[in-house]
Short mmCIF file of C-alpha atoms and ligand atoms in Angstrom, two decimals:
data_model
loop_
_atom_site.label_atom_id
_atom_site.label_comp_id
_atom_site.label_asym_id
_atom_site.label_seq_id
_atom_site.Cartn_x
_atom_site.Cartn_y
_atom_site.Cartn_z
CA MET A 1 33.93 -18.87 -31.38
CA GLU A 2 34.60 -22.56 -31.27
CA PHE A 3 31.80 -23.97 -29.13
CA VAL A 4 28.97 -21.43 -29.18
CA VAL A 5 26.92 -20.46 -32.22
CA TYR A 6 24.66 -17.41 -32.20
CA GLU A 7 22.01 -16.70 -34.79
CA ALA A 8 19.57 -13.80 -34.86
CA LYS A 9 16.33 -14.12 -36.83
CA GLY A 10 14.10 -11.07 -36.56
CA ALA A 11 13.56 -10.35 -32.87
CA VAL A 12 14.63 -13.83 -31.71
CA GLY A 13 18.22 -14.87 -31.00
CA THR A 14 19.27 -18.52 -30.73
CA ILE A 15 22.35 -19.59 -28.80
CA THR A 16 23.54 -23.13 -29.55
CA ILE A 17 26.13 -24.82 -27.36
CA SER A 18 28.04 -26.79 -29.93
CA ARG A 19 30.50 -29.27 -28.51
CA GLU A 20 28.80 -32.39 -29.74
CA LYS A 21 31.66 -34.84 -29.27
CA ALA A 22 31.48 -34.24 -25.50
CA LEU A 23 27.67 -34.05 -25.53
CA ASN A 24 27.96 -30.25 -25.17
CA ALA A 25 29.54 -30.52 -21.71
CA LEU A 26 30.49 -27.16 -20.21
CA ASN A 27 34.21 -26.57 -19.98
CA SER A 28 35.73 -23.19 -19.15
CA GLN A 29 35.95 -22.23 -22.81
CA VAL A 30 32.25 -22.92 -23.38
CA LEU A 31 31.39 -20.86 -20.29
CA GLU A 32 33.61 -18.01 -21.49
CA GLU A 33 32.09 -18.09 -24.98
CA LEU A 34 28.57 -18.13 -23.55
CA ASP A 35 29.44 -15.12 -21.44
CA GLN A 36 30.78 -13.21 -24.45
CA THR A 37 27.78 -14.22 -26.58
CA LEU A 38 25.34 -12.88 -24.02
CA ASP A 39 27.29 -9.63 -23.80
CA ALA A 40 27.07 -9.24 -27.58
CA VAL A 41 23.27 -9.74 -27.92
CA ASP A 42 21.81 -6.61 -29.50
CA LEU A 43 19.09 -5.72 -27.03
CA SER A 44 17.77 -2.96 -29.27
CA THR A 45 16.43 -5.57 -31.70
CA ILE A 46 16.37 -8.95 -29.91
CA ARG A 47 13.38 -9.52 -27.61
CA CYS A 48 13.66 -13.20 -26.73
CA LEU A 49 16.49 -15.75 -26.65
CA ILE A 50 16.48 -19.51 -27.17
CA LEU A 51 19.24 -21.64 -25.64
CA THR A 52 19.79 -25.14 -27.05
CA GLY A 53 22.46 -27.77 -27.66
CA ALA A 54 23.85 -29.04 -30.95
CA GLY A 55 22.76 -32.46 -32.22
CA GLU A 56 19.86 -34.71 -31.30
CA LYS A 57 21.34 -36.48 -28.29
CA SER A 58 22.26 -33.90 -25.73
CA PHE A 59 21.36 -30.42 -24.56
CA VAL A 60 24.26 -30.21 -22.08
CA ALA A 61 25.61 -33.36 -20.34
CA GLY A 62 26.91 -31.32 -17.40
CA ALA A 63 30.08 -29.57 -16.44
CA ASP A 64 33.13 -31.10 -18.09
CA ILE A 65 34.15 -33.95 -15.79
CA GLY A 66 37.54 -34.37 -17.49
CA GLU A 67 38.46 -30.74 -16.91
CA MET A 68 37.08 -30.72 -13.35
CA SER A 69 38.91 -33.89 -12.35
CA THR A 70 42.31 -32.16 -12.38
CA LEU A 71 41.36 -28.79 -10.90
CA THR A 72 43.17 -27.43 -7.89
CA LYS A 73 41.15 -25.78 -5.13
CA ALA A 74 41.81 -22.31 -6.60
CA GLU A 75 41.03 -23.45 -10.14
CA GLY A 76 37.86 -25.18 -8.90
CA GLU A 77 36.73 -21.93 -7.29
CA ALA A 78 37.47 -19.97 -10.47
CA PHE A 79 35.57 -22.54 -12.57
CA GLY A 80 32.63 -22.43 -10.16
CA LYS A 81 32.58 -18.64 -10.20
CA LYS A 82 32.67 -18.49 -13.99
CA GLY A 83 29.74 -20.92 -14.20
CA ASN A 84 27.72 -19.16 -11.55
CA ASP A 85 28.33 -15.76 -13.14
CA VAL A 86 27.16 -16.97 -16.56
CA PHE A 87 24.14 -18.78 -15.13
CA ARG A 88 23.16 -15.69 -13.16
CA LYS A 89 23.67 -13.53 -16.25
CA LEU A 90 21.18 -15.76 -18.09
CA GLU A 91 18.73 -15.71 -15.20
CA THR A 92 18.81 -11.91 -14.90
CA PHE A 93 19.19 -11.26 -18.64
CA PRO A 94 16.85 -8.37 -19.46
CA ILE A 95 14.82 -10.37 -22.01
CA PRO A 96 13.24 -13.83 -21.58
CA VAL A 97 15.33 -16.92 -22.32
CA ILE A 98 13.74 -20.21 -23.39
CA ALA A 99 15.71 -23.43 -22.89
CA ALA A 100 14.95 -25.82 -25.75
CA VAL A 101 16.23 -29.00 -24.11
CA ASN A 102 17.02 -31.44 -26.90
CA GLY A 103 18.36 -34.46 -24.98
CA PHE A 104 20.53 -34.95 -21.89
CA ALA A 105 20.30 -32.12 -19.34
CA LEU A 106 22.42 -33.50 -16.51
CA GLY A 107 24.21 -31.74 -13.67
CA GLY A 108 25.27 -28.34 -14.99
CA GLY A 109 23.02 -29.02 -18.01
CA CYS A 110 19.92 -29.30 -15.85
CA GLU A 111 21.17 -26.27 -13.91
CA ILE A 112 21.69 -24.06 -16.95
CA SER A 113 18.19 -24.94 -18.18
CA MET A 114 16.85 -23.87 -14.78
CA SER A 115 18.59 -20.49 -15.15
CA CYS A 116 16.37 -19.87 -18.16
CA ASP A 117 12.87 -18.44 -17.81
CA ILE A 118 11.04 -21.27 -19.54
CA ARG A 119 11.97 -24.88 -20.36
CA ILE A 120 10.50 -26.96 -23.15
CA CYS A 121 12.04 -30.27 -24.22
CA SER A 122 12.16 -33.03 -26.78
CA ASP A 123 10.66 -36.44 -26.04
CA ASN A 124 14.15 -37.96 -25.61
CA ALA A 125 15.21 -35.41 -22.97
CA VAL A 126 16.66 -36.68 -19.69
CA PHE A 127 17.06 -34.44 -16.64
CA GLY A 128 19.02 -35.12 -13.50
CA GLN A 129 21.48 -33.95 -10.89
CA PRO A 130 23.99 -36.85 -10.73
CA GLU A 131 26.58 -34.95 -8.69
CA VAL A 132 26.37 -36.92 -5.44
CA GLY A 133 27.39 -39.97 -7.46
CA LEU A 134 30.57 -38.06 -8.37
CA GLY A 135 31.27 -37.05 -4.79
CA ILE A 136 30.15 -33.41 -5.12
CA THR A 137 27.02 -31.34 -4.55
CA PRO A 138 25.26 -29.58 -7.40
CA GLY A 139 27.35 -26.42 -7.70
CA PHE A 140 25.70 -24.26 -10.34
CA GLY A 141 22.58 -23.45 -8.35
CA GLY A 142 20.93 -26.90 -8.60
CA THR A 143 20.08 -27.22 -4.91
CA GLN A 144 18.43 -23.81 -5.01
CA ARG A 145 16.69 -23.59 -8.37
CA LEU A 146 15.38 -27.19 -8.52
CA ALA A 147 13.77 -26.84 -5.09
CA ARG A 148 12.13 -23.58 -6.13
CA LEU A 149 10.83 -25.07 -9.39
CA VAL A 150 9.56 -28.49 -8.35
CA GLY A 151 9.33 -28.12 -4.55
CA PRO A 152 11.78 -29.26 -1.89
CA GLY A 153 10.48 -32.84 -1.58
CA MET A 154 10.89 -33.73 -5.25
CA ALA A 155 14.17 -31.78 -5.53
CA LYS A 156 15.62 -33.62 -2.54
CA GLN A 157 14.55 -36.99 -3.96
CA MET A 158 16.18 -36.24 -7.33
CA ILE A 159 19.37 -34.79 -5.83
CA TYR A 160 19.92 -37.32 -3.01
CA SER A 161 19.22 -40.32 -5.23
CA ALA A 162 21.00 -38.89 -8.31
CA ARG A 163 18.18 -40.45 -10.34
CA ASN A 164 17.61 -39.18 -13.87
CA ILE A 165 14.09 -38.48 -15.04
CA LYS A 166 12.65 -38.61 -18.53
CA ALA A 167 10.71 -35.92 -20.36
CA ASP A 168 7.25 -37.15 -19.30
CA GLU A 169 8.21 -37.07 -15.61
CA ALA A 170 9.86 -33.66 -16.02
CA LEU A 171 6.56 -32.44 -17.43
CA ARG A 172 4.55 -34.01 -14.62
CA ILE A 173 6.62 -32.36 -11.88
CA GLY A 174 6.66 -28.97 -13.60
CA LEU A 175 10.33 -28.89 -14.54
CA VAL A 176 9.36 -28.33 -18.18
CA ASN A 177 6.30 -26.64 -19.65
CA ALA A 178 5.88 -28.88 -22.70
CA VAL A 179 7.36 -31.90 -24.50
CA TYR A 180 7.68 -32.15 -28.30
CA PRO A 181 8.95 -34.74 -30.76
CA GLN A 182 12.65 -33.96 -31.32
CA GLU A 183 12.09 -32.73 -34.87
CA GLU A 184 9.42 -30.26 -33.73
CA LEU A 185 11.28 -28.81 -30.73
CA MET A 186 13.04 -25.87 -32.38
CA ALA A 187 9.96 -24.82 -34.35
CA ALA A 188 7.98 -24.88 -31.09
CA ALA A 189 10.68 -22.84 -29.33
CA GLU A 190 10.71 -20.30 -32.15
CA LYS A 191 6.92 -20.06 -32.13
CA LEU A 192 6.91 -19.45 -28.38
CA ALA A 193 9.75 -16.92 -28.67
CA GLY A 194 7.87 -15.15 -31.47
CA SER A 195 4.74 -14.93 -29.34
CA ILE A 196 6.79 -13.27 -26.59
CA ALA A 197 8.71 -11.00 -28.98
CA LYS A 198 5.54 -9.49 -30.44
CA ASN A 199 4.46 -8.04 -27.09
CA ALA A 200 5.51 -4.68 -25.67
CA PRO A 201 9.23 -5.25 -24.95
CA ILE A 202 9.58 -3.04 -21.91
CA ALA A 203 6.45 -4.54 -20.35
CA VAL A 204 7.83 -8.06 -20.95
CA ARG A 205 11.20 -7.13 -19.43
CA ASN A 206 9.48 -5.58 -16.44
CA CYS A 207 7.40 -8.74 -15.95
CA LYS A 208 10.59 -10.84 -15.88
CA LYS A 209 12.16 -8.52 -13.35
CA ALA A 210 9.01 -8.37 -11.21
CA ILE A 211 8.70 -12.18 -11.08
CA ASN A 212 12.40 -12.81 -10.42
CA ASP A 213 12.92 -10.05 -7.87
CA GLY A 214 9.55 -10.63 -6.22
CA LEU A 215 10.26 -14.30 -5.58
CA GLU A 216 13.31 -13.34 -3.51
CA VAL A 217 11.42 -11.23 -0.96
CA ASP A 218 8.23 -11.43 1.11
CA MET A 219 4.84 -10.56 -0.41
CA ASP A 220 4.72 -7.03 1.05
CA GLN A 221 8.02 -6.14 -0.59
CA ALA A 222 7.14 -8.07 -3.74
CA ILE A 223 4.01 -6.02 -4.28
CA VAL A 224 6.07 -2.82 -4.03
CA ILE A 225 8.47 -4.18 -6.67
CA GLU A 226 5.48 -4.91 -8.91
CA GLU A 227 3.98 -1.43 -8.35
CA LYS A 228 7.22 0.27 -9.35
CA LEU A 229 7.67 -1.78 -12.51
CA PHE A 230 3.98 -1.32 -13.39
CA GLY A 231 4.38 2.44 -12.97
CA ASP A 232 7.47 2.50 -15.17
CA CYS A 233 5.40 1.21 -18.11
CA PHE A 234 3.42 4.45 -18.12
CA GLU A 235 6.50 6.28 -19.32
CA THR A 236 6.59 4.17 -22.49
CA GLU A 237 5.15 4.91 -25.90
CA ASP A 238 4.14 1.25 -26.15
CA GLN A 239 1.73 1.65 -23.21
CA LYS A 240 0.20 4.75 -24.78
CA TYR A 241 -0.10 3.04 -28.16
CA GLY A 242 -1.37 -0.30 -26.75
CA MET A 243 -4.14 1.31 -24.71
CA ALA A 244 -5.09 3.86 -27.39
CA PHE A 245 -5.37 1.00 -29.90
CA PHE A 246 -7.72 -0.88 -27.60
CA LEU A 247 -9.87 2.19 -26.98
CA ASP A 248 -10.02 3.13 -30.68
CA LYS A 249 -13.44 2.08 -31.99
CA ASN A 250 -12.22 1.87 -35.59
CA LYS A 251 -12.32 -1.89 -36.16
CA GLU A 252 -10.52 -1.58 -39.50
CA LYS A 253 -7.34 -0.37 -37.87
CA VAL A 254 -4.41 -2.83 -37.91
CA LYS A 255 -2.22 -3.09 -34.83
CA GLU A 256 1.33 -1.97 -35.48
CA PRO A 257 4.31 -3.81 -34.00
CA PHE A 258 5.42 -2.50 -30.62
CA LYS A 259 8.58 -0.44 -30.64
CA ASN A 260 11.33 -0.75 -28.08
CA CYS A 261 10.17 2.33 -26.22
N1 DAK B 301 32.02 -34.12 -19.18
C1 DAK B 301 32.94 -34.46 -20.10
N2 DAK B 301 32.71 -35.32 -21.10
C2 DAK B 301 31.48 -35.85 -21.20
C3 DAK B 301 30.46 -35.55 -20.26
C4 DAK B 301 30.77 -34.62 -19.21
N3 DAK B 301 29.87 -34.22 -18.32
N4 DAK B 301 29.37 -36.25 -20.60
C5 DAK B 301 29.68 -36.95 -21.69
N5 DAK B 301 30.96 -36.73 -22.06
C6 DAK B 301 31.70 -37.31 -23.18
C7 DAK B 301 32.08 -38.75 -22.88
O1 DAK B 301 33.25 -38.81 -22.08
C8 DAK B 301 32.28 -39.29 -24.28
O2 DAK B 301 33.54 -38.86 -24.75
P1 DAK B 301 34.47 -39.87 -25.63
O3 DAK B 301 34.68 -41.08 -24.76
O4 DAK B 301 33.68 -40.15 -26.86
O5 DAK B 301 35.70 -39.05 -25.87
C9 DAK B 301 31.23 -38.55 -25.09
O6 DAK B 301 30.86 -37.40 -24.32
C10 DAK B 301 29.99 -39.38 -25.29
O7 DAK B 301 29.53 -39.83 -24.03
P2 DAK B 301 29.21 -41.38 -23.72
O8 DAK B 301 30.02 -42.28 -24.57
O9 DAK B 301 29.26 -41.54 -22.25
O10 DAK B 301 27.70 -41.46 -24.24
P3 DAK B 301 26.54 -42.37 -23.70
O11 DAK B 301 25.41 -42.23 -24.64
O12 DAK B 301 27.03 -43.77 -23.43
O13 DAK B 301 26.12 -41.75 -22.29
C11 DAK B 301 25.55 -39.95 -20.77
C12 DAK B 301 25.57 -40.48 -22.25
C13 DAK B 301 25.10 -38.49 -20.78
C14 DAK B 301 24.55 -40.79 -19.96
C15 DAK B 301 26.98 -40.13 -20.17
O14 DAK B 301 27.89 -39.50 -21.07
C16 DAK B 301 27.11 -39.48 -18.83
O15 DAK B 301 26.67 -40.03 -17.82
N6 DAK B 301 27.74 -38.31 -18.80
C17 DAK B 301 28.06 -37.63 -17.56
C18 DAK B 301 26.82 -36.98 -17.04
C19 DAK B 301 27.08 -36.30 -15.70
O16 DAK B 301 27.42 -36.96 -14.71
N7 DAK B 301 26.92 -35.02 -15.70
C20 DAK B 301 27.10 -34.22 -14.51
C21 DAK B 301 28.49 -33.73 -14.47
S1 DAK B 301 28.83 -32.97 -12.92
C22 DAK B 301 30.85 -26.46 -9.78
C23 DAK B 301 29.61 -26.18 -10.19
C24 DAK B 301 28.93 -27.09 -10.97
C25 DAK B 301 29.46 -28.28 -11.30
C26 DAK B 301 30.73 -28.54 -10.89
C27 DAK B 301 31.43 -27.65 -10.14
N8 DAK B 301 31.51 -25.55 -8.93
C28 DAK B 301 30.78 -24.49 -8.25
C29 DAK B 301 32.93 -25.61 -8.82
C30 DAK B 301 28.71 -29.21 -12.10
C31 DAK B 301 28.93 -30.51 -12.08
C32 DAK B 301 28.36 -31.39 -13.10
O17 DAK B 301 27.67 -31.02 -14.01
#
C-alpha cells in the first residue's frame, strides 16, 4: 500500500494514514487502502485499533480538495459513497477504534475521527468543519456525528462559522477525551488500547454494539438491545472464567488473560 501503514503489536493494531506531503488528505486511493486495511485486520488476535496520521503536523487535513475540484456529479457521488462506506465500517468495526489525532483534523479529518469510538489528541491538534467556506456541506457524516458528540448548538456554531478550534477547546466541549504533548500521544493511545485489549473481548465488542445501536433508537428499544447483548455474554468462556475468578477465595491465584471466546 502506498498511503496506509498497518502495524500489529500484540492485541493492538495501528493504522497510520501516511500521505504527509498533502497533510494526509483523503483521496480515493487513501479511502480504498483504508477499506482494504480494515478488511485485513485479524480479529482473532487484534482487540483494539488506533488510527493516526503520519508526521507531527496533521492527522488528516480533510478530503482531497484537488481531487474533488474536478469531480463530475457521478464521480462526486462515488467518492462520497466510498468515504461514507469506510467511515461507517470504522464506526461499526467489531472492536474499539481510538483516533490519536496528531495535528490538523479538518473536514473529512474531523469526520473520520468522529467515526472512531474514542478521540485523544496532541496539544497542537486543530479540529474544524471548514466545508461551508468551500461551498459544500460536511459530507462524511459531520452534520450528524458532531451534533451527537458536542450537542446541536455547538455543532451548528462550528459548522456554520467554519471556525477551527484548538485542542483545549475540543477537550472542553467533549470532542476529545484527553490532550497530550505531541511526543506522548502515541504512548498514551497504546496504553489506552492496551487497557481495553486486556478485557474480555466479546464483552467489549458487545458494549460497543450496545452503545452504538442503542443510541439510534428510543430507550425502550435500547434496553432490549442491551439485554440481548448482556445475555450473549453468558455463552462465553470468558464470562465463566471472569466470574469464577472473582468468586475464588484463593488470593494467590493470578488472573489469566481472557481468550477470544
Ligand atoms: N486536500 C488536498 N491537499 C491538501 C489539503 C486538502 N484537504 N490540505 C492540505 N493540502 C496540501 C496543500 O495543498 C499543500 O500542498 P503543496 O502546495 O505543498 O503541494 C500541503 O498539503 C501543505 O499544506 P499548506 O501549505 O496549506 O500548509 P499550511 O501549514 O500552510 O496550512 C492547513 C495547513 C491544514 C491549514 C491548510 O493546508 C488547509 O487549510 N487545508 C485545507 C483544509 C480543509 O479545508 N479541509 C477540508 C476539506 S473539505 C463528500 C464528503 C466529504 C467531503 C467531501 C465530499 N461527499 C459526500 C461527496 C469532505 C470535504 C472536506 O474534507
